[in-house]
Short mmCIF file of C-alpha atoms in Angstrom, two decimals:
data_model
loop_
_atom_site.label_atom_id
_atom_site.label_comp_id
_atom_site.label_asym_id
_atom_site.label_seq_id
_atom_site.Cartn_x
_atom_site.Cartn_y
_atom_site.Cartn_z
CA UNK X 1 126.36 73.29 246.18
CA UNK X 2 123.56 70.93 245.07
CA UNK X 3 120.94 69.51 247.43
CA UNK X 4 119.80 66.44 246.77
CA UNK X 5 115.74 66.36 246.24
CA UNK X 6 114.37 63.01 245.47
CA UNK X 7 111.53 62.60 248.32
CA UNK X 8 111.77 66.01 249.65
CA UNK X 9 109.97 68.46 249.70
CA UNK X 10 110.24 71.97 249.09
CA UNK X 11 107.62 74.55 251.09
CA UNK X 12 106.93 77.77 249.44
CA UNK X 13 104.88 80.00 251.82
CA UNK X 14 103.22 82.44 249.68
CA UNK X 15 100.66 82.58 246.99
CA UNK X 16 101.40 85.25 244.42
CA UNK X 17 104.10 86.39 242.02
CA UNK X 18 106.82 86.20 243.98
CA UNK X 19 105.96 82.58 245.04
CA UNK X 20 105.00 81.47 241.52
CA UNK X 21 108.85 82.62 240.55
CA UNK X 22 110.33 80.20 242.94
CA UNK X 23 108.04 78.13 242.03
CA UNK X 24 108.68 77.89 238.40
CA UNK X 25 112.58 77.43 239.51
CA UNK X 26 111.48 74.50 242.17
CA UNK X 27 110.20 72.59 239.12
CA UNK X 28 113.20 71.99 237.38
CA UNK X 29 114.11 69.42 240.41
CA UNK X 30 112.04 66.37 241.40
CA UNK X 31 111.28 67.73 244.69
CA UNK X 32 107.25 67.90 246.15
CA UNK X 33 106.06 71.69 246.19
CA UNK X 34 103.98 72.36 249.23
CA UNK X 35 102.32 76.00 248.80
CA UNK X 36 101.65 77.36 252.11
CA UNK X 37 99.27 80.29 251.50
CA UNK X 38 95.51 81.30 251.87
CA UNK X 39 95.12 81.66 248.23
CA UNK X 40 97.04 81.00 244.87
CA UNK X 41 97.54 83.10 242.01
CA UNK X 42 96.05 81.63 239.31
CA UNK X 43 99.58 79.48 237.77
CA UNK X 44 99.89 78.30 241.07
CA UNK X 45 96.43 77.03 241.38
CA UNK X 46 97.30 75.34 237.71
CA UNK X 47 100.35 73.42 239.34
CA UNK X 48 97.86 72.10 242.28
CA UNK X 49 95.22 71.29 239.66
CA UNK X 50 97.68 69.43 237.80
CA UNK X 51 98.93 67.64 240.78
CA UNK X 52 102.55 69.28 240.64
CA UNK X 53 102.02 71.13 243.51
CA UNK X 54 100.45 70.84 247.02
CA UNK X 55 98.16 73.67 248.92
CA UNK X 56 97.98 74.01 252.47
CA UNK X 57 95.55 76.93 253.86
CA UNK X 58 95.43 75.84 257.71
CA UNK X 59 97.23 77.61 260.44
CA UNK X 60 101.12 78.41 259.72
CA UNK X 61 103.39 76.78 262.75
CA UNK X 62 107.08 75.61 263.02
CA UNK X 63 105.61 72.05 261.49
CA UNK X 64 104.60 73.59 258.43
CA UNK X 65 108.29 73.29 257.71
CA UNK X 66 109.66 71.05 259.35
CA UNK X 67 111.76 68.31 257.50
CA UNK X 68 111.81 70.61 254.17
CA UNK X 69 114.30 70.22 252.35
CA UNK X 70 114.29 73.67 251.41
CA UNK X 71 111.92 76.75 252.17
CA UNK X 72 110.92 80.07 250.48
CA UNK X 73 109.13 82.78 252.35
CA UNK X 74 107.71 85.15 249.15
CA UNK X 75 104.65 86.57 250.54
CA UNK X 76 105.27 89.99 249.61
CA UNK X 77 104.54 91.37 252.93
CA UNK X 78 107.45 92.57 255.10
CA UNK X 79 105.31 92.21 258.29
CA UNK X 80 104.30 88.76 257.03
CA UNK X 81 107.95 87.27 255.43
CA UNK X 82 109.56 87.95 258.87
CA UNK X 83 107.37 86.37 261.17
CA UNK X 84 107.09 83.07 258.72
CA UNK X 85 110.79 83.76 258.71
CA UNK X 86 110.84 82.93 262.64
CA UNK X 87 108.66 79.57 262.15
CA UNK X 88 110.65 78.39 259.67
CA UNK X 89 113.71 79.11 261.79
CA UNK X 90 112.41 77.21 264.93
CA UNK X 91 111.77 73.98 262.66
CA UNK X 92 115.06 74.24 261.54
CA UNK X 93 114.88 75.00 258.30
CA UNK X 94 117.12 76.51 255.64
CA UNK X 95 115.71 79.36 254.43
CA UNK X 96 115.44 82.01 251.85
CA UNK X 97 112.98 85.13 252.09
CA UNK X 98 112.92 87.06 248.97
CA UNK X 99 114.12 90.18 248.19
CA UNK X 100 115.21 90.02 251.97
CA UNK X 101 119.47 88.54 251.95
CA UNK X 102 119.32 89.54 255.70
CA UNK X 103 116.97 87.17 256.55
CA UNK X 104 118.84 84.51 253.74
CA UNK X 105 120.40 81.02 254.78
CA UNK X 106 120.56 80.62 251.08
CA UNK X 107 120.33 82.67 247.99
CA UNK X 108 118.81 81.88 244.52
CA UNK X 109 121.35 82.08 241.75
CA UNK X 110 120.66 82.88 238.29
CA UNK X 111 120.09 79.53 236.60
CA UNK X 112 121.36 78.44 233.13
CA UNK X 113 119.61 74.92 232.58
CA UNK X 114 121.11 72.20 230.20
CA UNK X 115 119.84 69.58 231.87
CA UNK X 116 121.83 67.19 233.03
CA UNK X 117 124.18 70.49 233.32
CA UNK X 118 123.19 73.61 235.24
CA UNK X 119 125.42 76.75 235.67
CA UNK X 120 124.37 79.01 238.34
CA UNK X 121 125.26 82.47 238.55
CA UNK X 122 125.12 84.09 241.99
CA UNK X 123 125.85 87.44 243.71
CA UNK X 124 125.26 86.50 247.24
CA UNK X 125 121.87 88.58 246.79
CA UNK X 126 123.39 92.40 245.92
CA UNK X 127 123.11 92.15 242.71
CA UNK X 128 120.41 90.38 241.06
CA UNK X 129 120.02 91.72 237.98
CA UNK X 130 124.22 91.59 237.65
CA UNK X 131 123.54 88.04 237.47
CA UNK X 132 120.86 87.59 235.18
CA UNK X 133 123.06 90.19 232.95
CA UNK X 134 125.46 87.38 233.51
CA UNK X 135 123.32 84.33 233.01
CA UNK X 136 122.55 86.12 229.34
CA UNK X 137 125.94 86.00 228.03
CA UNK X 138 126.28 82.49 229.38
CA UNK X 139 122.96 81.55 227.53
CA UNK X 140 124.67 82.36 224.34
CA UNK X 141 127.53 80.59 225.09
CA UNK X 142 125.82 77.21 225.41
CA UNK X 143 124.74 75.71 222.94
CA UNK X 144 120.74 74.22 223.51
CA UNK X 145 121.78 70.75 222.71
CA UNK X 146 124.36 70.75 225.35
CA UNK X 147 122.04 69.03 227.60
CA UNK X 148 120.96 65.95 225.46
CA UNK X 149 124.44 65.45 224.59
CA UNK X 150 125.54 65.30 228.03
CA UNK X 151 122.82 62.45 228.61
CA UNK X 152 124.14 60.79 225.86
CA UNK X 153 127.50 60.73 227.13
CA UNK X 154 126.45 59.27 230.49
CA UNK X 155 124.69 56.39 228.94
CA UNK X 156 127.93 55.43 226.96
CA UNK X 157 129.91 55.97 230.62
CA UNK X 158 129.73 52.50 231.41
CA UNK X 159 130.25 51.07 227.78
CA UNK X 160 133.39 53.32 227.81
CA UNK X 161 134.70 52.40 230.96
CA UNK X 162 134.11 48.50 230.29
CA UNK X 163 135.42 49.23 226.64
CA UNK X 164 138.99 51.94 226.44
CA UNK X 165 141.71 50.94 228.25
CA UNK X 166 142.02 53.27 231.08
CA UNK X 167 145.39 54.87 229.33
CA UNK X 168 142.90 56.24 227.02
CA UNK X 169 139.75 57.35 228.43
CA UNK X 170 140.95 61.08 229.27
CA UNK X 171 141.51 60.98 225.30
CA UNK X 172 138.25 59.53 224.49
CA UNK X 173 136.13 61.99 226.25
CA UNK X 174 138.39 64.64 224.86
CA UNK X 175 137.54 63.53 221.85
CA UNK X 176 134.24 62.75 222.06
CA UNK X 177 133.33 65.93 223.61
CA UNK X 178 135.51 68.74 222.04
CA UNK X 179 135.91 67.04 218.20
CA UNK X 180 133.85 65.24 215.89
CA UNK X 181 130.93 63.80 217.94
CA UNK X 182 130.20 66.80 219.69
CA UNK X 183 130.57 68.98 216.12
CA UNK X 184 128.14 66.64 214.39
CA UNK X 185 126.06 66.31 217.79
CA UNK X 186 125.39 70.01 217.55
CA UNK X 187 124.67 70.09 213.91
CA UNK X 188 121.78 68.12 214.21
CA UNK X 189 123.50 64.75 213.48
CA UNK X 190 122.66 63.19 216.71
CA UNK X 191 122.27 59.54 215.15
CA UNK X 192 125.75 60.28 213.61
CA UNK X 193 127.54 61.28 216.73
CA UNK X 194 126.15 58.17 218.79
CA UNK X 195 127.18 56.00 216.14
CA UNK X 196 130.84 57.41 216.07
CA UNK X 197 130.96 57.09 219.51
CA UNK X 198 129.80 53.75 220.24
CA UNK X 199 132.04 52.60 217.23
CA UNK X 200 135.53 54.48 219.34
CA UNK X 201 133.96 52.20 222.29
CA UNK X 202 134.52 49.13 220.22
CA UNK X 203 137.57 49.97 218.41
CA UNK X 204 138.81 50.97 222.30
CA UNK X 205 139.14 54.78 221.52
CA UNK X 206 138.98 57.08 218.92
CA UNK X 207 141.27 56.52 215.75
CA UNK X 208 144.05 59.38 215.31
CA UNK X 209 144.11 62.23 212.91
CA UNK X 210 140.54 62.55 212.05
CA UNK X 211 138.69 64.52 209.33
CA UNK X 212 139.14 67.96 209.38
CA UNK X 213 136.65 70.12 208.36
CA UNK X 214 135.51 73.96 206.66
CA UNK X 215 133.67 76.28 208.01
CA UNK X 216 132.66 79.30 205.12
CA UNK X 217 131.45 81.87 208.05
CA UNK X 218 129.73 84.94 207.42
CA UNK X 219 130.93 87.66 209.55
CA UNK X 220 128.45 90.34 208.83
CA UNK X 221 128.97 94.40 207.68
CA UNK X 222 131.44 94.68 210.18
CA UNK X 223 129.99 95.21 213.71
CA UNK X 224 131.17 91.97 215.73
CA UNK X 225 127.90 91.57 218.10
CA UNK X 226 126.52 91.42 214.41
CA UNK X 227 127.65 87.70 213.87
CA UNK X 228 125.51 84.90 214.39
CA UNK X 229 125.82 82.78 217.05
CA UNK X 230 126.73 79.95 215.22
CA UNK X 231 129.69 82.46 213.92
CA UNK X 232 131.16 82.38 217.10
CA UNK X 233 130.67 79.04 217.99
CA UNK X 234 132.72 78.34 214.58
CA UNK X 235 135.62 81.35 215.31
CA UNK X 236 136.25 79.39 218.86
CA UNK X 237 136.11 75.75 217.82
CA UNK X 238 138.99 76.86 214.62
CA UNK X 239 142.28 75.68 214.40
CA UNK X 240 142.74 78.29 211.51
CA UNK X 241 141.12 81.26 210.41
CA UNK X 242 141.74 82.81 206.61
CA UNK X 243 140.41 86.20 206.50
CA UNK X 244 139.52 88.96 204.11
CA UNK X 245 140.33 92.92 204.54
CA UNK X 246 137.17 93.76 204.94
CA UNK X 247 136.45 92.06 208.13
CA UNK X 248 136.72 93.84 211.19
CA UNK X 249 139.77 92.99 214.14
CA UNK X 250 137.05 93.05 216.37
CA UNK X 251 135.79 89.75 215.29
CA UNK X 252 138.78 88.11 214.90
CA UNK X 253 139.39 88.51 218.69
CA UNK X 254 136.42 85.93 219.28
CA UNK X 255 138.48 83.17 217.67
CA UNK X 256 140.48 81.17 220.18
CA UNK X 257 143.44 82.47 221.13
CA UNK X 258 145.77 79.94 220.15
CA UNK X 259 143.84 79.72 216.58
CA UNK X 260 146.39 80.43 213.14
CA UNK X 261 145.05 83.60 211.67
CA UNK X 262 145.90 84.09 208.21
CA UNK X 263 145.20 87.43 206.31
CA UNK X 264 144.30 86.83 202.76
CA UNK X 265 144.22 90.62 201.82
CA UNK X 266 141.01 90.45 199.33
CA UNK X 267 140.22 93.30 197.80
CA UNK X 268 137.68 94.74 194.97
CA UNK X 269 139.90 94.74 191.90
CA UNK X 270 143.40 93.42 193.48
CA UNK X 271 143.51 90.26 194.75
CA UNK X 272 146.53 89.58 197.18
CA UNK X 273 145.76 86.35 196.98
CA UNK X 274 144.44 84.47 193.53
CA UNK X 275 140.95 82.47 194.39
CA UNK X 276 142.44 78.90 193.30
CA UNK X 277 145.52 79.52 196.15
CA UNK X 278 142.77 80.10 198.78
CA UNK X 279 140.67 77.34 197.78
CA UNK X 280 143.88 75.11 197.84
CA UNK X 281 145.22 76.30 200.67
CA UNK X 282 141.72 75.67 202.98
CA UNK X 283 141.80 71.99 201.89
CA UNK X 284 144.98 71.39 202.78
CA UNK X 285 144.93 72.66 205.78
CA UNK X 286 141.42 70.82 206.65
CA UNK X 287 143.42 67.59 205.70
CA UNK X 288 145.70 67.82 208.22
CA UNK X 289 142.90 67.26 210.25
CA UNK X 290 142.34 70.87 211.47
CA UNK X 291 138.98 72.44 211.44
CA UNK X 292 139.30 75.51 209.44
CA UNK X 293 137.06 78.88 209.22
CA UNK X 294 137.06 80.83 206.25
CA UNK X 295 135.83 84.06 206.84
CA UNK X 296 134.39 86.30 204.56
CA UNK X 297 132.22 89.29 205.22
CA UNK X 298 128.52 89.99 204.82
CA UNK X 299 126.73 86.50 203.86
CA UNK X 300 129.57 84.07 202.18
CA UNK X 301 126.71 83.26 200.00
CA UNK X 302 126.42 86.78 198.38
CA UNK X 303 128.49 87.72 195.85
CA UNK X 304 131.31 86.05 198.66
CA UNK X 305 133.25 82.98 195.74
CA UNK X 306 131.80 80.63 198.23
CA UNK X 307 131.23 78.36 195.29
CA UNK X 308 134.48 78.02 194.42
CA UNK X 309 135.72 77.35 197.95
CA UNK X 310 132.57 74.71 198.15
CA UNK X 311 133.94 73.31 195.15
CA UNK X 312 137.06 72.71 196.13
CA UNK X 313 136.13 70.88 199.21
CA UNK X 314 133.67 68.47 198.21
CA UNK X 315 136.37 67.49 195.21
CA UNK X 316 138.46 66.61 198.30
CA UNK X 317 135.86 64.88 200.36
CA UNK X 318 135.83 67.08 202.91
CA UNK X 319 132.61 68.08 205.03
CA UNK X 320 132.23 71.71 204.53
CA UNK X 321 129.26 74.19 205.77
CA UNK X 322 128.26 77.53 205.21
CA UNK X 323 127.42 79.89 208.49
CA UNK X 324 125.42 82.92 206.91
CA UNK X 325 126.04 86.50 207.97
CA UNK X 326 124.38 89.80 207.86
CA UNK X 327 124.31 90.71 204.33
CA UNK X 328 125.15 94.47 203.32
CA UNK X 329 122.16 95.30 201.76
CA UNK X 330 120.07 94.14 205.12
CA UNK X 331 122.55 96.18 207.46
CA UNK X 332 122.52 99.06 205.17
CA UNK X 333 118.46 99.49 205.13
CA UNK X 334 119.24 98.95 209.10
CA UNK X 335 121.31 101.96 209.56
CA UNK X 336 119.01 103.99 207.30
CA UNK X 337 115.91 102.86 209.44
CA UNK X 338 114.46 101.64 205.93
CA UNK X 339 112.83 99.10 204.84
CA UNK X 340 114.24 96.79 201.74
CA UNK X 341 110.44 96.40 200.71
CA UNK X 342 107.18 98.34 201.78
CA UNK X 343 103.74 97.06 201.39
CA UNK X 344 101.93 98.62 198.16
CA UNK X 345 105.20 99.82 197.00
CA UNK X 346 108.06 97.72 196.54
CA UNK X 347 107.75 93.87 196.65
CA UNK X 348 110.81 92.64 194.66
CA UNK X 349 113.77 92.83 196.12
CA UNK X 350 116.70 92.50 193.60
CA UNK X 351 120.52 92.10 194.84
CA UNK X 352 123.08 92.62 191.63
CA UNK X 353 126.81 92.95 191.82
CA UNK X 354 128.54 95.72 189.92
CA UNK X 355 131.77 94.24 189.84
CA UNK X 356 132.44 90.86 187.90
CA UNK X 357 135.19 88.61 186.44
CA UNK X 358 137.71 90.35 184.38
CA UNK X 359 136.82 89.39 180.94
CA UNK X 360 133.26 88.99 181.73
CA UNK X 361 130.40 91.07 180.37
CA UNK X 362 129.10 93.27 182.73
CA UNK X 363 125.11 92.39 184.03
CA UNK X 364 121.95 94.08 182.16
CA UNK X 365 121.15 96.17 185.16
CA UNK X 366 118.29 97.43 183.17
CA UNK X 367 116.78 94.30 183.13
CA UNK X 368 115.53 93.97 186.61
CA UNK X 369 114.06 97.94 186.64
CA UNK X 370 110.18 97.26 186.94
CA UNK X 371 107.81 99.08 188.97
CA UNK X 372 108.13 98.20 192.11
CA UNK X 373 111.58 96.72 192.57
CA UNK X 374 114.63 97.84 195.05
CA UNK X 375 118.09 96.96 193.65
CA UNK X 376 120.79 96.96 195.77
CA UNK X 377 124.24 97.22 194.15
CA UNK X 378 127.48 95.50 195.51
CA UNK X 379 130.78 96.52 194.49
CA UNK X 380 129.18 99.12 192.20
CA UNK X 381 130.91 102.69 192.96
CA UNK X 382 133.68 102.52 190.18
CA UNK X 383 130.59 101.36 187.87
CA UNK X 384 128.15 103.66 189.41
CA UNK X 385 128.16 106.04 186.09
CA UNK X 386 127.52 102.76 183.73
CA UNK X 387 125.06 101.74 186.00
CA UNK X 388 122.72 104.92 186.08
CA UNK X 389 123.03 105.60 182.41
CA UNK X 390 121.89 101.92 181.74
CA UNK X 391 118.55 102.83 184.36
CA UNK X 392 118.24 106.25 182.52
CA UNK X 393 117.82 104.54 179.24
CA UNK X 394 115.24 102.28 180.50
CA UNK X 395 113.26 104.46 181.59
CA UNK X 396 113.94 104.96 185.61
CA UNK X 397 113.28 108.88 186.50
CA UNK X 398 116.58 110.67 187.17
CA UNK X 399 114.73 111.44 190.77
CA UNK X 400 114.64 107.94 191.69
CA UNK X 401 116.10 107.93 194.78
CA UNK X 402 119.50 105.67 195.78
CA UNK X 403 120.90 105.54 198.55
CA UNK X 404 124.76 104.69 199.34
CA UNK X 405 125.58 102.95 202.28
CA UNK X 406 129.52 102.72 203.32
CA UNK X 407 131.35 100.68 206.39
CA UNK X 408 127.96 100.04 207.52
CA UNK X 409 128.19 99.69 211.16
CA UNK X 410 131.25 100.44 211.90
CA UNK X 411 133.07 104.12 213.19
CA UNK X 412 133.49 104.88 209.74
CA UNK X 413 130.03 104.56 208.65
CA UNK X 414 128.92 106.69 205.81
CA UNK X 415 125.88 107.10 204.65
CA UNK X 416 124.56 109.39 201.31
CA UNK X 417 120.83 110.02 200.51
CA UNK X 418 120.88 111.09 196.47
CA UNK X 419 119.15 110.36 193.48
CA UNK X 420 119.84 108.71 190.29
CA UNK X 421 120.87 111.88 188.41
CA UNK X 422 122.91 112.76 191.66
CA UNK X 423 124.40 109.68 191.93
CA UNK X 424 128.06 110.60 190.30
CA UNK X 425 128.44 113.55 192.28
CA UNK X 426 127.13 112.48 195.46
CA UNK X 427 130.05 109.68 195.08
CA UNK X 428 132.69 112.20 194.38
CA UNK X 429 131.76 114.81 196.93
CA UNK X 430 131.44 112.66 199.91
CA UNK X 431 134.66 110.72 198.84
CA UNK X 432 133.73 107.33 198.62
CA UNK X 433 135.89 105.13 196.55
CA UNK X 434 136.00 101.52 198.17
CA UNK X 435 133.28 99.22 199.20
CA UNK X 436 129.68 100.23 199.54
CA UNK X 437 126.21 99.25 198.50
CA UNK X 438 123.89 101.13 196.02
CA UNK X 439 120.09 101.12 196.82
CA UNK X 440 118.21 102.01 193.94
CA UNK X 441 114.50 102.03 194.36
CA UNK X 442 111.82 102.05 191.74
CA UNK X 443 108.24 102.24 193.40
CA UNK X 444 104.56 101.12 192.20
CA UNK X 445 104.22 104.40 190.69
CA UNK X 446 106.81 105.02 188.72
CA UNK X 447 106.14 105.14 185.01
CA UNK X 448 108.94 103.50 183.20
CA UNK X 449 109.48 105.82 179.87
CA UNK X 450 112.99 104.65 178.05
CA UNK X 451 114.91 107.73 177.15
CA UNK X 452 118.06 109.01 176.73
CA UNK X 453 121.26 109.48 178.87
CA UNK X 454 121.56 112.39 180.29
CA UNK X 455 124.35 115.15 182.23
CA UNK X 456 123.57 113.99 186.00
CA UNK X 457 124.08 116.80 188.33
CA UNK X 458 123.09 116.02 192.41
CA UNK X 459 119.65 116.27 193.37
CA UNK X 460 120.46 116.07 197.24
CA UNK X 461 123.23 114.66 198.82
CA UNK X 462 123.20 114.07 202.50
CA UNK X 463 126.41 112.51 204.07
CA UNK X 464 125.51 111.56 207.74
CA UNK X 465 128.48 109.27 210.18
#
């Protein structure tokens, strides 16, 4: 239920902590705080100061709250919090001691404030920190701009109700709230989704069939509470997902249920499906008016053909955005508890793929080996041998030392510590044939002395789950 504050007053008997708390919750309504207490803390004595609160230090009786629209008892004194208790009681008031549900006319939920909407979470008082678990998740559902949105949409109430025949309103709101406005809204196109709105009003609701539009979402190394929140906000607003092999089932399962999932079977060196057909089949689908997500793992911008897909978009008009994910490389140095750089040692941090276009020349790896540099190789194992001789000839110590990082973050995870002269073996014994990334490191101190190829045997090689 929601009390109604305007002119009321809320007493708060108590001048410490526990009072500021309820407090801090008490100004998120228009009601008057009265702080019944000998002394204030020093954030209450701010709100008095600033004339957001009022102190009262006389003698505590029944009057002290009567008429109150609402009062807290948070002295922190058990002897003290029931006998207030009793006061408040005789005045009539509705009451809530803290820390006390016994003694409760009311409890204090967990609050999730979008204001003009407010979820509250309660557990009748038995479980407090249950409910701020809860109000957590709930945080992350919301999106922060909920709030001005909503005040947006009650200005254009009137307008709307003046405007759209009353057949169509339910559709209008549906619209306004769940499609296009509310996507742009969110975005960060607030102008944008006012002006669509108020031009629905005057065309007497929205036109049919709008724009659909592409999502290129990142969906991280694998682990699903590893995707952004924008990810998720994108998996639940699709009408159709496309997704690779590589990404996990896990977060597939935070897409709406009713969303078209469509496996596209990527993989290094065998493509199920040719680039161009994806690409194709994306647009079309986003010009039937359905939002589509294209989801890719890692960071779609990373060696991920987002390009292409971009391309292909734009050449159809379509609005099209890319959500980034945790990149390999980043998730990789995670799970190793490394660093990617390290003050005085490494401060260029190179990311090269070792698998290209068929046709294509492969990269000058050697090129970007300077002191002080971390490379990190994508789609490198079957080109892990080319790779190290090309470092071995331009100098790079056959101790250097690389690490390979496999199905980071998922059950599977693999991870080798080797060097460069180790590299070849380290692959082969720990039996790693698919995707992984190769972290090559090349500090300050190296001296850089181009040489020769030479017969790599393994320096160490550490497999660890």
């Amino acid at each position: 239920m929601f009390f109604r504050t305007s002119g009321r007053r809320v007493v708060i008997a108590g001048g410490g902590e526990q009072a500021a708390q309820k407090a801090r919750l008490i100004l998120k309504t228009d009601a008057r705080i009265v702080l019944v207490a000998p002394a204030l803390e020093p954030e209450l004595a701010g709100l008095v100061a600033d004339g957001r609160a009022e102190h009262r230090t006389g003698a505590i009786t029944p009057d002290s709250f009567a008429d109150a629209a609402l009062v807290f008892i948070a002295t922190g004194s058990p002897v003290a919090d029931v006998a207030l208790h009793a006061l408040a009681k005789r005045a009539g008031a509705t009451v809530n001691v803290v820390d006390r549900p016994a003694l409760c006319d009311v409890t204090t939920p967990s609050i999730v404030d979008r204001d003009p909407v407010v979820v509250a979470i309660g557990t009748e008082g038995t479980a407090p920190v249950l409910g701020r678990s809860i109000k957590t998740q709930v945080e992350q559902m919301l999106d922060p701009r909920l709030g001005s949105f909503a005040a947006l949409a009650g200005r254009l109430r009137d307008a709307v109700a003046e405007r759209v025949p009353e057949a169509r309103r339910r559709a209008f709101w549906r619209w306004a709230l769940t499609e296009t406005p509310w996507r742009t809204f969110r975005r960060g196109g607030e102008r944008e989704a006012a002006r669509l709105m108020k031009q629905a009003i005057a065309d007497g609701g929205p036109k049919e069939g709008g724009q659909g539009q592409i999502a290129l979402v990142g969906a991280g190394p694998g682990a699903r509470d590893l995707l952004t929140l924008r990810a998720v906000e994108r998996l639940q607003e699709a009408d159709v997902v496309f997704y690779d092999r590589l990404v996990d089932p896990a977060a597939l399962e935070l897409a709406r249920r009713d969303a078209e999932r469509v496996h596209v079977g990527k993989t290094v060196g065998a493509h199920a499906w040719p680039q161009e057909r994806i690409s194709a089949l994306i647009v079309a689908e986003a010009r039937k008016g359905r939002r589509v997500v294209r989801l890719k793992s890692g960071d779609p911008s990373i060696f991920g053909r987002a390009t292409e897909e971009l391309e292909a978009a734009r050449a159809a008009g379509l609005p099209c955005e890319i959500v980034p994910g945790v990149t390999a490389a980043s998730a990789a140095a995670a799970a190793t508890g490394d660093s990617l750089t390290r003050r005085g040692e490494t401060d260029t941090l190179v990311l090269a793929t070792g698998t290209c276009r068929a046709g294509d020349r492969r990269p000058d790896w050697a090129y970007h080996i300077r002191p002080g540099t971390t490379l990190v190789f994508y789609m490198a194992v079957r080109t892990a041998g080319d790779i190290c001789d090309k470092l071995l000839r331009a100098g790079l110590g056959p101790d250097a030392p690389v690490t390979v990082a496999a199905e980071v973050s998922q059950a599977g995870e693999r991870i080798v510590e080797t060097s460069l002269a180790g590299l070849d073996c380290a692959l082969r014994d720990s039996g790693i044939t698919g995707s992984a990334v190769i972290r090559v490191t090349c500090p300050k101190t190296a001296a850089l002395a181009p040489g020769q190829p030479m017969s790599r045997a393994p320096l160490a090689a550490v497999a660890a789950p």
